[in-house]
PDB file of C-alpha atoms in Angstrom:
ATOM      1  CA  MET A 155      11.204  30.262 129.233  1.00  0.00           C
ATOM      2  CA  THR A 156      12.344  26.805 128.085  1.00  0.00           C
ATOM      3  CA  GLU A 157      14.581  25.509 125.340  1.00  0.00           C
ATOM      4  CA  ALA A 158      11.466  24.690 123.341  1.00  0.00           C
ATOM      5  CA  GLN A 159      10.815  28.397 123.004  1.00  0.00           C
ATOM      6  CA  ALA A 160      13.329  28.922 120.240  1.00  0.00           C
ATOM      7  CA  LEU A 161      13.887  32.450 119.047  1.00  0.00           C
ATOM      8  CA  VAL A 162      14.562  32.889 115.356  1.00  0.00           C
ATOM      9  CA  CYS A 163      15.874  36.324 114.572  1.00  0.00           C
ATOM     10  CA  SER A 164      16.426  37.410 110.996  1.00  0.00           C
ATOM     11  CA  THR A 165      18.860  40.302 111.192  1.00  0.00           C
ATOM     12  CA  PRO A 166      18.779  42.537 108.117  1.00  0.00           C
ATOM     13  CA  ARG A 167      22.163  43.558 106.823  1.00  0.00           C
ATOM     14  CA  ALA A 168      23.051  47.051 105.737  1.00  0.00           C
ATOM     15  CA  PRO A 169      24.284  47.417 102.147  1.00  0.00           C
ATOM     16  CA  ALA A 170      28.048  47.406 101.790  1.00  0.00           C
ATOM     17  CA  ASP A 171      28.036  50.090  99.072  1.00  0.00           C
ATOM     18  CA  PRO A 172      27.986  53.804  99.939  1.00  0.00           C
ATOM     19  CA  GLN A 173      24.443  54.984 100.527  1.00  0.00           C
ATOM     20  CA  SER A 174      22.812  58.054  99.032  1.00  0.00           C
ATOM     21  CA  GLY A 175      21.049  60.561 101.250  1.00  0.00           C
ATOM     22  CA  ARG A 176      17.682  59.441  99.865  1.00  0.00           C
ATOM     23  CA  GLY A 177      18.599  55.808 100.486  1.00  0.00           C
ATOM     24  CA  ILE A 178      19.604  56.526 104.088  1.00  0.00           C
ATOM     25  CA  ALA A 179      16.343  58.395 104.693  1.00  0.00           C
ATOM     26  CA  LYS A 180      14.386  55.463 103.261  1.00  0.00           C
ATOM     27  CA  MET A 181      16.164  53.000 105.539  1.00  0.00           C
ATOM     28  CA  LEU A 182      15.529  55.210 108.554  1.00  0.00           C
ATOM     29  CA  ARG A 183      11.814  54.865 107.825  1.00  0.00           C
ATOM     30  CA  GLU A 184      12.046  51.068 107.623  1.00  0.00           C
ATOM     31  CA  ASN A 185      14.737  50.008 110.105  1.00  0.00           C
ATOM     32  CA  ALA A 186      17.004  52.576 111.724  1.00  0.00           C
ATOM     33  CA  LEU A 187      19.866  50.073 112.115  1.00  0.00           C
ATOM     34  CA  LEU A 188      20.026  49.671 108.337  1.00  0.00           C
ATOM     35  CA  ALA A 189      20.917  53.352 108.001  1.00  0.00           C
ATOM     36  CA  PHE A 190      24.304  52.651 109.603  1.00  0.00           C
ATOM     37  CA  PRO A 191      27.015  51.314 107.275  1.00  0.00           C
ATOM     38  CA  PRO A 192      28.715  48.034 108.276  1.00  0.00           C
ATOM     39  CA  GLN A 193      31.836  49.997 109.267  1.00  0.00           C
ATOM     40  CA  ALA A 194      29.841  51.739 112.014  1.00  0.00           C
ATOM     41  CA  PHE A 195      29.695  48.424 113.905  1.00  0.00           C
ATOM     42  CA  GLU A 196      33.430  47.830 113.602  1.00  0.00           C
ATOM     43  CA  ASP A 197      35.323  51.136 113.397  1.00  0.00           C
ATOM     44  CA  ASP A 198      35.693  53.846 116.041  1.00  0.00           C
ATOM     45  CA  VAL A 199      35.020  56.686 113.586  1.00  0.00           C
ATOM     46  CA  VAL A 200      33.120  56.646 110.291  1.00  0.00           C
ATOM     47  CA  PHE A 201      32.724  59.598 107.900  1.00  0.00           C
ATOM     48  CA  ARG A 202      30.138  59.809 105.143  1.00  0.00           C
ATOM     49  CA  ARG A 203      28.165  62.361 103.126  1.00  0.00           C
ATOM     50  CA  PHE A 204      24.501  62.861 103.903  1.00  0.00           C
ATOM     51  CA  PHE A 205      22.439  65.301 101.836  1.00  0.00           C
ATOM     52  CA  GLY A 206      25.506  67.394 101.078  1.00  0.00           C
ATOM     53  CA  ARG A 207      26.863  67.487 104.624  1.00  0.00           C
ATOM     54  CA  GLN A 208      29.573  65.459 106.294  1.00  0.00           C
ATOM     55  CA  GLN A 209      28.215  63.057 108.887  1.00  0.00           C
ATOM     56  CA  ILE A 210      30.393  61.589 111.640  1.00  0.00           C
ATOM     57  CA  ILE A 211      29.456  58.313 113.344  1.00  0.00           C
ATOM     58  CA  LEU A 212      31.402  57.807 116.574  1.00  0.00           C
ATOM     59  CA  ASN A 213      31.970  54.797 118.808  1.00  0.00           C
ATOM     60  CA  ARG A 214      35.111  56.058 120.540  1.00  0.00           C
ATOM     61  CA  PRO A 215      34.355  57.520 124.017  1.00  0.00           C
ATOM     62  CA  GLN A 216      37.075  60.151 123.676  1.00  0.00           C
ATOM     63  CA  GLY A 217      35.580  61.342 120.398  1.00  0.00           C
ATOM     64  CA  ILE A 218      32.084  61.530 121.863  1.00  0.00           C
ATOM     65  CA  HIS A 219      33.436  63.548 124.796  1.00  0.00           C
ATOM     66  CA  HIS A 220      35.284  65.852 122.387  1.00  0.00           C
ATOM     67  CA  ILE A 221      32.091  66.617 120.452  1.00  0.00           C
ATOM     68  CA  LEU A 222      29.466  66.714 123.209  1.00  0.00           C
ATOM     69  CA  VAL A 223      31.502  68.302 126.019  1.00  0.00           C
ATOM     70  CA  GLU A 224      34.594  70.055 124.686  1.00  0.00           C
ATOM     71  CA  ASN A 225      33.469  71.398 121.300  1.00  0.00           C
ATOM     72  CA  PRO A 226      29.673  71.147 120.959  1.00  0.00           C
ATOM     73  CA  GLN A 227      29.554  74.482 119.099  1.00  0.00           C
ATOM     74  CA  ASN A 228      31.437  72.950 116.155  1.00  0.00           C
ATOM     75  CA  TYR A 229      28.941  70.166 115.479  1.00  0.00           C
ATOM     76  CA  ARG A 230      25.217  70.001 114.796  1.00  0.00           C
ATOM     77  CA  ARG A 231      22.559  67.347 114.668  1.00  0.00           C
ATOM     78  CA  THR A 232      20.817  66.795 111.368  1.00  0.00           C
ATOM     79  CA  ARG A 233      17.510  68.553 110.790  1.00  0.00           C
ATOM     80  CA  GLY A 234      15.801  65.197 110.456  1.00  0.00           C
ATOM     81  CA  THR A 235      17.129  64.039 113.826  1.00  0.00           C
ATOM     82  CA  ILE A 236      15.837  67.184 115.512  1.00  0.00           C
ATOM     83  CA  ARG A 237      12.441  66.826 113.857  1.00  0.00           C
ATOM     84  CA  MET A 238      12.157  63.162 114.876  1.00  0.00           C
ATOM     85  CA  LEU A 239      13.177  63.656 118.516  1.00  0.00           C
ATOM     86  CA  ARG A 240      11.742  67.050 119.419  1.00  0.00           C
ATOM     87  CA  PRO A 241       8.081  65.970 119.707  1.00  0.00           C
ATOM     88  CA  LEU A 242       9.013  63.565 122.534  1.00  0.00           C
ATOM     89  CA  LEU A 243      12.107  65.226 123.985  1.00  0.00           C
ATOM     90  CA  GLY A 244      11.337  68.917 123.517  1.00  0.00           C
ATOM     91  CA  ASN A 245      14.366  71.156 123.929  1.00  0.00           C
ATOM     92  CA  GLY A 246      15.785  68.901 126.599  1.00  0.00           C
ATOM     93  CA  LEU A 247      19.375  67.866 127.148  1.00  0.00           C
ATOM     94  CA  LEU A 248      19.663  65.796 123.972  1.00  0.00           C
ATOM     95  CA  LEU A 249      18.575  68.607 121.642  1.00  0.00           C
ATOM     96  CA  SER A 250      19.452  71.853 123.413  1.00  0.00           C
ATOM     97  CA  GLU A 251      22.594  73.781 122.507  1.00  0.00           C
ATOM     98  CA  GLY A 252      24.900  76.433 123.910  1.00  0.00           C
ATOM     99  CA  GLU A 253      24.149  77.964 127.294  1.00  0.00           C
ATOM    100  CA  ASP A 254      20.779  76.225 127.456  1.00  0.00           C
ATOM    101  CA  TRP A 255      22.525  72.852 127.132  1.00  0.00           C
ATOM    102  CA  LYS A 256      25.099  73.790 129.802  1.00  0.00           C
ATOM    103  CA  HIS A 257      22.353  74.848 132.202  1.00  0.00           C
ATOM    104  CA  GLN A 258      20.402  71.616 131.704  1.00  0.00           C
ATOM    105  CA  ARG A 259      23.534  69.514 132.017  1.00  0.00           C
ATOM    106  CA  ARG A 260      24.334  71.141 135.369  1.00  0.00           C
ATOM    107  CA  THR A 261      20.728  70.608 136.462  1.00  0.00           C
ATOM    108  CA  VAL A 262      20.687  66.855 135.812  1.00  0.00           C
ATOM    109  CA  ALA A 263      24.310  66.190 136.802  1.00  0.00           C
ATOM    110  CA  PRO A 264      23.407  65.231 140.409  1.00  0.00           C
ATOM    111  CA  ALA A 265      21.154  62.470 139.060  1.00  0.00           C
ATOM    112  CA  PHE A 266      24.193  60.746 137.551  1.00  0.00           C
ATOM    113  CA  ALA A 267      26.680  61.341 140.357  1.00  0.00           C
ATOM    114  CA  PRO A 268      28.450  58.192 141.640  1.00  0.00           C
ATOM    115  CA  ARG A 269      26.455  58.253 144.890  1.00  0.00           C
ATOM    116  CA  THR A 270      23.178  57.745 142.960  1.00  0.00           C
ATOM    117  CA  ILE A 271      24.354  54.700 140.996  1.00  0.00           C
ATOM    118  CA  PRO A 272      23.487  52.136 143.725  1.00  0.00           C
ATOM    119  CA  LEU A 273      19.949  53.552 143.865  1.00  0.00           C
ATOM    120  CA  LEU A 274      19.552  53.393 140.088  1.00  0.00           C
ATOM    121  CA  ALA A 275      21.030  49.892 140.067  1.00  0.00           C
ATOM    122  CA  ARG A 276      18.395  48.747 142.554  1.00  0.00           C
ATOM    123  CA  HIS A 277      15.646  50.125 140.302  1.00  0.00           C
ATOM    124  CA  VAL A 278      17.108  48.228 137.335  1.00  0.00           C
ATOM    125  CA  ALA A 279      17.581  44.981 139.281  1.00  0.00           C
ATOM    126  CA  THR A 280      14.091  45.037 140.795  1.00  0.00           C
ATOM    127  CA  ALA A 281      12.380  45.689 137.481  1.00  0.00           C
ATOM    128  CA  ALA A 282      14.499  43.042 135.728  1.00  0.00           C
ATOM    129  CA  GLU A 283      13.681  40.410 138.361  1.00  0.00           C
ATOM    130  CA  VAL A 284       9.952  40.972 137.833  1.00  0.00           C
ATOM    131  CA  VAL A 285      10.284  40.553 134.064  1.00  0.00           C
ATOM    132  CA  VAL A 286      12.454  37.440 134.396  1.00  0.00           C
ATOM    133  CA  ALA A 287       9.899  35.851 136.722  1.00  0.00           C
ATOM    134  CA  ARG A 288       7.073  36.726 134.345  1.00  0.00           C
ATOM    135  CA  LEU A 289       8.908  35.240 131.354  1.00  0.00           C
ATOM    136  CA  ALA A 290       9.809  32.087 133.306  1.00  0.00           C
ATOM    137  CA  ALA A 291       6.164  31.600 134.288  1.00  0.00           C
ATOM    138  CA  SER A 292       5.014  31.772 130.677  1.00  0.00           C
ATOM    139  CA  GLU A 293       6.309  28.208 130.085  1.00  0.00           C
ATOM    140  CA  GLU A 294       5.495  27.173 126.509  1.00  0.00           C
ATOM    141  CA  ALA A 295       3.494  30.268 125.569  1.00  0.00           C
ATOM    142  CA  PRO A 296       4.920  32.444 122.777  1.00  0.00           C
ATOM    143  CA  ILE A 297       6.888  35.385 124.085  1.00  0.00           C
ATOM    144  CA  ASP A 298       7.028  38.840 122.554  1.00  0.00           C
ATOM    145  CA  LEU A 299      10.510  39.803 123.712  1.00  0.00           C
ATOM    146  CA  LEU A 300      10.340  43.226 122.052  1.00  0.00           C
ATOM    147  CA  ALA A 301       7.247  44.145 124.054  1.00  0.00           C
ATOM    148  CA  ALA A 302       8.793  42.728 127.228  1.00  0.00           C
ATOM    149  CA  MET A 303      11.999  44.740 126.815  1.00  0.00           C
ATOM    150  CA  GLN A 304      10.080  47.903 125.941  1.00  0.00           C
ATOM    151  CA  GLY A 305       7.972  47.495 129.058  1.00  0.00           C
ATOM    152  CA  LEU A 306      11.092  46.874 131.141  1.00  0.00           C
ATOM    153  CA  ALA A 307      12.753  50.029 129.790  1.00  0.00           C
ATOM    154  CA  LEU A 308       9.678  52.126 130.601  1.00  0.00           C
ATOM    155  CA  GLU A 309       9.437  50.651 134.098  1.00  0.00           C
ATOM    156  CA  ILE A 310      13.091  51.452 134.801  1.00  0.00           C
ATOM    157  CA  ALA A 311      12.722  54.968 133.390  1.00  0.00           C
ATOM    158  CA  GLY A 312       9.568  55.601 135.414  1.00  0.00           C
ATOM    159  CA  THR A 313      10.911  54.401 138.745  1.00  0.00           C
ATOM    160  CA  SER A 314      14.253  56.145 138.198  1.00  0.00           C
ATOM    161  CA  MET A 315      12.887  59.516 137.108  1.00  0.00           C
ATOM    162  CA  PHE A 316       9.599  59.703 138.978  1.00  0.00           C
ATOM    163  CA  SER A 317       9.982  57.171 141.840  1.00  0.00           C
ATOM    164  CA  LEU A 318       6.663  55.864 140.598  1.00  0.00           C
ATOM    165  CA  ALA A 319       5.609  52.367 139.526  1.00  0.00           C
ATOM    166  CA  MET A 320       4.597  52.533 135.871  1.00  0.00           C
ATOM    167  CA  GLU A 321       2.009  49.757 135.803  1.00  0.00           C
ATOM    168  CA  ARG A 322      -0.834  52.218 135.220  1.00  0.00           C
ATOM    169  CA  HIS A 323       0.909  54.177 132.502  1.00  0.00           C
ATOM    170  CA  ARG A 324       3.200  51.616 130.866  1.00  0.00           C
ATOM    171  CA  ARG A 325       0.790  50.517 128.136  1.00  0.00           C
ATOM    172  CA  GLU A 326      -0.223  54.060 127.205  1.00  0.00           C
ATOM    173  CA  LEU A 327       3.402  55.215 127.110  1.00  0.00           C
ATOM    174  CA  ARG A 328       4.510  52.234 125.053  1.00  0.00           C
ATOM    175  CA  ASP A 329       1.601  52.500 122.609  1.00  0.00           C
ATOM    176  CA  LEU A 330       2.176  56.201 122.046  1.00  0.00           C
ATOM    177  CA  ILE A 331       5.917  55.730 121.480  1.00  0.00           C
ATOM    178  CA  ILE A 332       5.396  52.767 119.132  1.00  0.00           C
ATOM    179  CA  ARG A 333       2.711  54.505 117.099  1.00  0.00           C
ATOM    180  CA  TYR A 334       4.876  57.573 116.801  1.00  0.00           C
ATOM    181  CA  SER A 335       8.048  55.702 115.822  1.00  0.00           C
ATOM    182  CA  ALA A 336       6.158  53.568 113.287  1.00  0.00           C
ATOM    183  CA  GLY A 337       4.212  56.506 111.845  1.00  0.00           C
ATOM    184  CA  VAL A 338       4.870  60.226 111.686  1.00  0.00           C
ATOM    185  CA  GLY A 339       8.078  59.858 113.682  1.00  0.00           C
ATOM    186  CA  ARG A 340       9.786  58.294 110.691  1.00  0.00           C
ATOM    187  CA  PRO A 341      11.663  60.834 108.579  1.00  0.00           C
ATOM    188  CA  THR A 342      11.180  61.779 104.958  1.00  0.00           C
ATOM    189  CA  PRO A 343      13.769  63.487 102.711  1.00  0.00           C
ATOM    190  CA  LEU A 344      11.982  66.809 103.319  1.00  0.00           C
ATOM    191  CA  ASP A 345      12.695  66.452 107.039  1.00  0.00           C
ATOM    192  CA  PHE A 346      16.413  66.623 106.251  1.00  0.00           C
ATOM    193  CA  LEU A 347      16.276  69.176 103.445  1.00  0.00           C
ATOM    194  CA  LEU A 348      13.907  71.854 104.756  1.00  0.00           C
ATOM    195  CA  PRO A 349      15.250  74.467 107.209  1.00  0.00           C
ATOM    196  CA  LEU A 350      13.888  73.957 110.716  1.00  0.00           C
ATOM    197  CA  ALA A 351      12.017  77.261 110.446  1.00  0.00           C
ATOM    198  CA  ILE A 352       9.879  75.756 107.671  1.00  0.00           C
ATOM    199  CA  PRO A 353       7.638  72.921 108.923  1.00  0.00           C
ATOM    200  CA  SER A 354       7.690  69.744 106.895  1.00  0.00           C
ATOM    201  CA  PRO A 355       4.330  68.074 106.179  1.00  0.00           C
ATOM    202  CA  ARG A 356       4.949  65.575 108.970  1.00  0.00           C
ATOM    203  CA  ASP A 357       5.871  68.293 111.450  1.00  0.00           C
ATOM    204  CA  LEU A 358       2.223  69.364 111.517  1.00  0.00           C
ATOM    205  CA  LEU A 359       1.136  65.841 112.460  1.00  0.00           C
ATOM    206  CA  ARG A 360       3.943  65.540 115.008  1.00  0.00           C
ATOM    207  CA  ARG A 361       2.597  68.536 116.878  1.00  0.00           C
ATOM    208  CA  ARG A 362      -0.567  66.594 117.653  1.00  0.00           C
ATOM    209  CA  VAL A 363       1.522  63.738 119.073  1.00  0.00           C
ATOM    210  CA  ARG A 364       3.520  66.303 121.030  1.00  0.00           C
ATOM    211  CA  ARG A 365       0.413  67.647 122.741  1.00  0.00           C
ATOM    212  CA  ARG A 366      -0.704  64.148 123.761  1.00  0.00           C
ATOM    213  CA  TRP A 367       2.790  63.318 125.035  1.00  0.00           C
ATOM    214  CA  VAL A 368       3.038  66.447 127.191  1.00  0.00           C
ATOM    215  CA  ARG A 369      -0.414  65.798 128.674  1.00  0.00           C
ATOM    216  CA  LEU A 370       0.600  62.239 129.559  1.00  0.00           C
ATOM    217  CA  ILE A 371       3.909  63.237 131.186  1.00  0.00           C
ATOM    218  CA  SER A 372       2.121  66.019 133.055  1.00  0.00           C
ATOM    219  CA  ARG A 373      -0.345  63.462 134.448  1.00  0.00           C
ATOM    220  CA  ILE A 374       2.487  61.203 135.608  1.00  0.00           C
ATOM    221  CA  ILE A 375       4.287  64.070 137.353  1.00  0.00           C
ATOM    222  CA  ALA A 376       1.050  65.242 138.983  1.00  0.00           C
ATOM    223  CA  GLU A 377       0.340  61.697 140.207  1.00  0.00           C
ATOM    224  CA  ARG A 378       3.794  61.414 141.713  1.00  0.00           C
ATOM    225  CA  ARG A 379       3.339  64.651 143.625  1.00  0.00           C
ATOM    226  CA  VAL A 380      -0.097  63.660 144.887  1.00  0.00           C
ATOM    227  CA  GLN A 381       1.173  60.326 146.153  1.00  0.00           C
ATOM    228  CA  GLY A 382       3.837  62.112 148.170  1.00  0.00           C
ATOM    229  CA  VAL A 383       6.630  59.701 147.343  1.00  0.00           C
ATOM    230  CA  CYS A 384       9.275  62.391 147.557  1.00  0.00           C
ATOM    231  CA  ARG A 385      11.612  60.668 150.028  1.00  0.00           C
ATOM    232  CA  SER A 386      15.229  61.615 150.415  1.00  0.00           C
ATOM    233  CA  ALA A 387      16.361  58.178 149.185  1.00  0.00           C
ATOM    234  CA  GLY A 388      14.344  58.451 146.011  1.00  0.00           C
ATOM    235  CA  ARG A 389      15.289  61.773 144.483  1.00  0.00           C
ATOM    236  CA  PRO A 390      17.679  60.993 141.625  1.00  0.00           C
ATOM    237  CA  VAL A 391      16.173  63.865 139.617  1.00  0.00           C
ATOM    238  CA  ARG A 392      14.777  66.084 142.330  1.00  0.00           C
ATOM    239  CA  SER A 393      15.579  69.334 140.542  1.00  0.00           C
ATOM    240  CA  ALA A 394      13.822  68.166 137.394  1.00  0.00           C
ATOM    241  CA  VAL A 395      10.648  66.804 138.975  1.00  0.00           C
ATOM    242  CA  ASP A 396      10.204  67.784 142.612  1.00  0.00           C
ATOM    243  CA  SER A 397      11.049  71.461 142.731  1.00  0.00           C
ATOM    244  CA  PRO A 398      11.684  73.059 139.341  1.00  0.00           C
ATOM    245  CA  ARG A 399      11.785  76.772 138.995  1.00  0.00           C
ATOM    246  CA  PRO A 400       8.468  78.182 137.800  1.00  0.00           C
ATOM    247  CA  GLY A 401       7.870  76.892 134.306  1.00  0.00           C
ATOM    248  CA  GLU A 402      11.287  75.219 134.089  1.00  0.00           C
ATOM    249  CA  TRP A 403      10.180  71.648 133.388  1.00  0.00           C
ATOM    250  CA  ARG A 404       7.452  72.945 131.132  1.00  0.00           C
ATOM    251  CA  SER A 405       9.992  74.869 129.084  1.00  0.00           C
ATOM    252  CA  THR A 406      11.868  71.605 128.546  1.00  0.00           C
ATOM    253  CA  LEU A 407       8.801  69.555 127.653  1.00  0.00           C
ATOM    254  CA  GLY A 408       6.620  72.049 125.934  1.00  0.00           C
ATOM    255  CA  ARG A 409       8.677  73.981 123.451  1.00  0.00           C
TER     256      ARG A 409
END
């Protein structure tokens, strides 16, 4: 990449006035960053009302620890957030609650122990070096940095979680995620207002995406097992991929 390849980025600005619940939902459909008030990028803690409920936006590590670790039973994610994330994340660590959350947190804890950080860092560095070399070789050609960074993120996630190069699956993963986030993954006011027990109109379409997503992840896991790349130095998430209890990973992905 040379100096001639100038990048012009028009950054939309969030409105300074308090936003209504309907306005926040609209901005989430267009650009998720716009749904955050300007104070969220400057203050440690921001309170606001969202469809009749108090919403807390946190940047302070101690506050995040207080909510997610010390007192998770006192706080809940919005219905819209659950509906947006569940098709891709299932009832995994980010959406589970109570004892289920504690069990999953204990299961994945070894993957984030200090001894695994050098291994993860090598995955990140190797993938980043490949992307940097590819961008440098493009010379004067236009560069889609968003696509490049999305591909990099998927490559890092794939090698870290599955010890598997993602070249074969990267495009399919990226296309499915982009289509979902630009389509039925975007929330509507009904996603926030309806109880979770009552499907919103988009929930029915999200189930179709969910089935495709689970089939794709199942293929990746099956490929990893067939290739026999389960080496002792490459098991940052062994309990989640290599030897789950019967049906355990499926219960996380498939619910």
